[in-house]
PDB file of C-alpha atoms in Angstrom:
ATOM      1  CA  GLN F   1     -27.033  43.728  34.303  1.00 88.00           C
ATOM      2  CA  VAL F   2     -26.893  47.312  35.494  1.00 95.00           C
ATOM      3  CA  GLN F   3     -23.692  49.094  36.342  1.00 97.00           C
ATOM      4  CA  LEU F   4     -23.103  52.531  37.843  1.00 97.00           C
ATOM      5  CA  VAL F   5     -19.652  54.044  37.536  1.00 96.00           C
ATOM      6  CA  GLU F   6     -18.588  57.207  39.337  1.00 97.00           C
ATOM      7  CA  SER F   7     -15.747  59.483  38.366  1.00 97.00           C
ATOM      8  CA  GLY F   8     -14.320  62.870  39.261  1.00 97.00           C
ATOM      9  CA  GLY F   9     -13.197  62.363  42.827  1.00 97.00           C
ATOM     10  CA  GLY F  10      -9.833  63.428  44.110  1.00 97.00           C
ATOM     11  CA  LEU F  11      -7.929  65.721  46.420  1.00 98.00           C
ATOM     12  CA  VAL F  12      -8.943  69.352  46.627  1.00 98.00           C
ATOM     13  CA  GLN F  13      -8.179  72.233  48.965  1.00 98.00           C
ATOM     14  CA  PRO F  14     -10.864  73.830  51.119  1.00 98.00           C
ATOM     15  CA  GLY F  15     -12.854  76.293  49.065  1.00 98.00           C
ATOM     16  CA  GLY F  16     -12.150  74.414  45.881  1.00 98.00           C
ATOM     17  CA  SER F  17     -14.487  72.653  43.504  1.00 98.00           C
ATOM     18  CA  LEU F  18     -15.006  69.216  42.025  1.00 98.00           C
ATOM     19  CA  ARG F  19     -17.500  67.774  39.616  1.00 98.00           C
ATOM     20  CA  LEU F  20     -18.581  64.178  40.015  1.00 98.00           C
ATOM     21  CA  SER F  21     -20.144  62.141  37.255  1.00 98.00           C
ATOM     22  CA  CYS F  22     -22.034  58.873  37.315  1.00 98.00           C
ATOM     23  CA  ALA F  23     -23.103  56.943  34.269  1.00 97.00           C
ATOM     24  CA  ALA F  24     -25.569  54.085  34.437  1.00 96.00           C
ATOM     25  CA  SER F  25     -25.294  51.380  31.829  1.00 96.00           C
ATOM     26  CA  GLY F  26     -26.733  47.991  31.051  1.00 96.00           C
ATOM     27  CA  SER F  27     -30.276  46.783  30.656  1.00 94.00           C
ATOM     28  CA  ILE F  28     -32.254  49.826  31.731  1.00 95.00           C
ATOM     29  CA  PHE F  29     -35.849  50.512  30.888  1.00 94.00           C
ATOM     30  CA  THR F  30     -36.241  53.760  32.752  1.00 93.00           C
ATOM     31  CA  ILE F  31     -34.578  55.672  35.565  1.00 95.00           C
ATOM     32  CA  ASN F  32     -36.951  57.306  38.004  1.00 94.00           C
ATOM     33  CA  ALA F  33     -34.324  59.079  40.035  1.00 96.00           C
ATOM     34  CA  MET F  34     -30.600  59.275  40.607  1.00 97.00           C
ATOM     35  CA  GLY F  35     -28.653  60.659  43.475  1.00 97.00           C
ATOM     36  CA  TRP F  36     -25.480  60.979  45.445  1.00 98.00           C
ATOM     37  CA  TYR F  37     -24.741  59.656  48.894  1.00 98.00           C
ATOM     38  CA  ARG F  38     -21.568  59.862  50.910  1.00 98.00           C
ATOM     39  CA  GLN F  39     -19.928  58.037  53.744  1.00 98.00           C
ATOM     40  CA  ALA F  40     -17.111  59.334  55.889  1.00 97.00           C
ATOM     41  CA  PRO F  41     -14.930  56.973  57.946  1.00 90.00           C
ATOM     42  CA  GLY F  42     -16.824  55.739  60.968  1.00 93.00           C
ATOM     43  CA  LYS F  43     -20.022  57.431  59.846  1.00 96.00           C
ATOM     44  CA  GLN F  44     -23.267  56.238  58.331  1.00 97.00           C
ATOM     45  CA  ARG F  45     -23.956  56.735  54.681  1.00 97.00           C
ATOM     46  CA  GLU F  46     -25.994  59.885  54.186  1.00 98.00           C
ATOM     47  CA  LEU F  47     -27.963  61.432  51.396  1.00 98.00           C
ATOM     48  CA  VAL F  48     -26.299  64.326  49.604  1.00 98.00           C
ATOM     49  CA  ALA F  49     -28.647  65.113  46.737  1.00 98.00           C
ATOM     50  CA  THR F  50     -31.206  63.455  44.504  1.00 98.00           C
ATOM     51  CA  ILE F  51     -32.888  64.330  41.248  1.00 97.00           C
ATOM     52  CA  THR F  52     -35.895  62.793  39.557  1.00 96.00           C
ATOM     53  CA  ARG F  53     -36.332  62.223  35.866  1.00 91.00           C
ATOM     54  CA  GLY F  54     -38.592  65.263  35.821  1.00 91.00           C
ATOM     55  CA  GLY F  55     -35.922  67.430  37.398  1.00 94.00           C
ATOM     56  CA  SER F  56     -37.088  67.728  40.991  1.00 97.00           C
ATOM     57  CA  THR F  57     -34.124  68.033  43.332  1.00 98.00           C
ATOM     58  CA  ASN F  58     -33.485  67.437  46.985  1.00 98.00           C
ATOM     59  CA  TYR F  59     -30.400  68.406  48.977  1.00 98.00           C
ATOM     60  CA  ALA F  60     -29.036  67.761  52.395  1.00 98.00           C
ATOM     61  CA  ASP F  61     -28.985  70.928  54.472  1.00 98.00           C
ATOM     62  CA  SER F  62     -25.230  70.651  54.841  1.00 97.00           C
ATOM     63  CA  VAL F  63     -24.625  71.041  51.108  1.00 98.00           C
ATOM     64  CA  LYS F  64     -27.486  73.257  50.019  1.00 98.00           C
ATOM     65  CA  GLY F  65     -26.213  76.358  48.303  1.00 97.00           C
ATOM     66  CA  ARG F  66     -22.841  74.782  47.598  1.00 98.00           C
ATOM     67  CA  PHE F  67     -23.652  71.638  45.618  1.00 98.00           C
ATOM     68  CA  THR F  68     -25.737  71.312  42.486  1.00 98.00           C
ATOM     69  CA  ILE F  69     -27.098  68.069  41.112  1.00 98.00           C
ATOM     70  CA  SER F  70     -28.045  67.707  37.471  1.00 97.00           C
ATOM     71  CA  ARG F  71     -28.771  64.937  35.028  1.00 96.00           C
ATOM     72  CA  ASP F  72     -28.746  63.972  31.390  1.00 93.00           C
ATOM     73  CA  ASN F  73     -31.608  61.552  30.966  1.00 87.00           C
ATOM     74  CA  ALA F  74     -30.617  60.606  27.438  1.00 89.00           C
ATOM     75  CA  ARG F  75     -27.222  59.467  28.666  1.00 92.00           C
ATOM     76  CA  ASN F  76     -28.400  58.016  31.990  1.00 94.00           C
ATOM     77  CA  THR F  77     -25.909  60.243  33.712  1.00 96.00           C
ATOM     78  CA  VAL F  78     -26.035  62.304  36.881  1.00 97.00           C
ATOM     79  CA  TYR F  79     -23.594  65.001  37.956  1.00 98.00           C
ATOM     80  CA  LEU F  80     -22.726  66.658  41.214  1.00 98.00           C
ATOM     81  CA  GLN F  81     -21.048  70.042  41.043  1.00 98.00           C
ATOM     82  CA  MET F  82     -19.394  70.694  44.389  1.00 98.00           C
ATOM     83  CA  ASN F  83     -18.265  74.211  45.195  1.00 98.00           C
ATOM     84  CA  SER F  84     -16.874  75.816  48.323  1.00 98.00           C
ATOM     85  CA  LEU F  85     -15.740  72.453  49.569  1.00 98.00           C
ATOM     86  CA  LYS F  86     -15.073  71.985  53.252  1.00 98.00           C
ATOM     87  CA  PRO F  87     -12.986  69.396  55.096  1.00 97.00           C
ATOM     88  CA  GLU F  88     -16.195  67.890  56.433  1.00 96.00           C
ATOM     89  CA  ASP F  89     -17.175  67.055  52.861  1.00 98.00           C
ATOM     90  CA  THR F  90     -14.433  64.446  52.818  1.00 98.00           C
ATOM     91  CA  ALA F  91     -16.032  61.081  52.142  1.00 98.00           C
ATOM     92  CA  VAL F  92     -16.555  58.340  49.639  1.00 98.00           C
ATOM     93  CA  TYR F  93     -19.303  59.505  47.339  1.00 98.00           C
ATOM     94  CA  TYR F  94     -21.657  56.871  45.989  1.00 98.00           C
ATOM     95  CA  CYS F  95     -23.942  57.117  43.025  1.00 98.00           C
ATOM     96  CA  ASN F  96     -27.438  55.716  43.380  1.00 97.00           C
ATOM     97  CA  ALA F  97     -30.164  55.017  40.876  1.00 97.00           C
ATOM     98  CA  ASP F  98     -33.769  54.005  41.313  1.00 97.00           C
ATOM     99  CA  LEU F  99     -34.556  52.306  38.042  1.00 95.00           C
ATOM    100  CA  ALA F 100     -36.540  49.647  36.295  1.00 96.00           C
ATOM    101  CA  THR F 101     -35.068  46.969  34.074  1.00 95.00           C
ATOM    102  CA  PRO F 102     -37.122  45.364  31.309  1.00 95.00           C
ATOM    103  CA  GLU F 103     -37.282  42.164  33.340  1.00 93.00           C
ATOM    104  CA  HIS F 104     -38.765  43.814  36.409  1.00 93.00           C
ATOM    105  CA  TYR F 105     -40.703  46.703  34.915  1.00 93.00           C
ATOM    106  CA  PRO F 106     -42.666  48.472  36.326  1.00 94.00           C
ATOM    107  CA  ASP F 107     -41.038  47.602  39.655  1.00 96.00           C
ATOM    108  CA  THR F 108     -37.915  49.602  40.382  1.00 96.00           C
ATOM    109  CA  MET F 109     -34.776  48.629  42.199  1.00 95.00           C
ATOM    110  CA  ASN F 110     -31.954  50.519  43.822  1.00 96.00           C
ATOM    111  CA  TYR F 111     -28.468  50.271  42.341  1.00 97.00           C
ATOM    112  CA  TRP F 112     -25.199  51.566  43.710  1.00 98.00           C
ATOM    113  CA  GLY F 113     -21.856  52.481  42.312  1.00 98.00           C
ATOM    114  CA  LYS F 114     -18.626  51.485  43.993  1.00 97.00           C
ATOM    115  CA  GLY F 115     -17.874  55.027  45.089  1.00 97.00           C
ATOM    116  CA  THR F 116     -15.308  57.708  44.413  1.00 97.00           C
ATOM    117  CA  LEU F 117     -13.183  59.287  47.116  1.00 98.00           C
ATOM    118  CA  VAL F 118     -13.303  63.022  47.708  1.00 98.00           C
ATOM    119  CA  THR F 119     -10.696  64.431  50.056  1.00 98.00           C
ATOM    120  CA  VAL F 120     -10.832  68.069  51.088  1.00 98.00           C
ATOM    121  CA  SER F 121      -7.663  69.024  52.888  1.00 97.00           C
ATOM    122  CA  SER F 122      -4.987  71.671  53.101  1.00 93.00           C
TER     123      SER F 122
END
């Protein structure tokens, strides 16, 4: 089975930085794309950034210019470098992967991590 585990969350002051990591493990044939989503209390989960295996990236307007997504395909790992953090960035950040397992290849499925909490506060 596939497992996604996030790390790197925590408490940071406005203007500070954090780097999130997410490693996918288990029976994985190929990962088409990975990304980060976040959900604040009382809000819907929203896309933060995604990256394909080929390196194409997509960012939410609210984080563009401040966040950078990257990946290490060999390690099935995605990162999110968050700079100039704002209080409104406070949320649980979830890792997502669109991937194919050997059993279902070439069909892909979406997998989610359990989330890591990022709190931006003075």
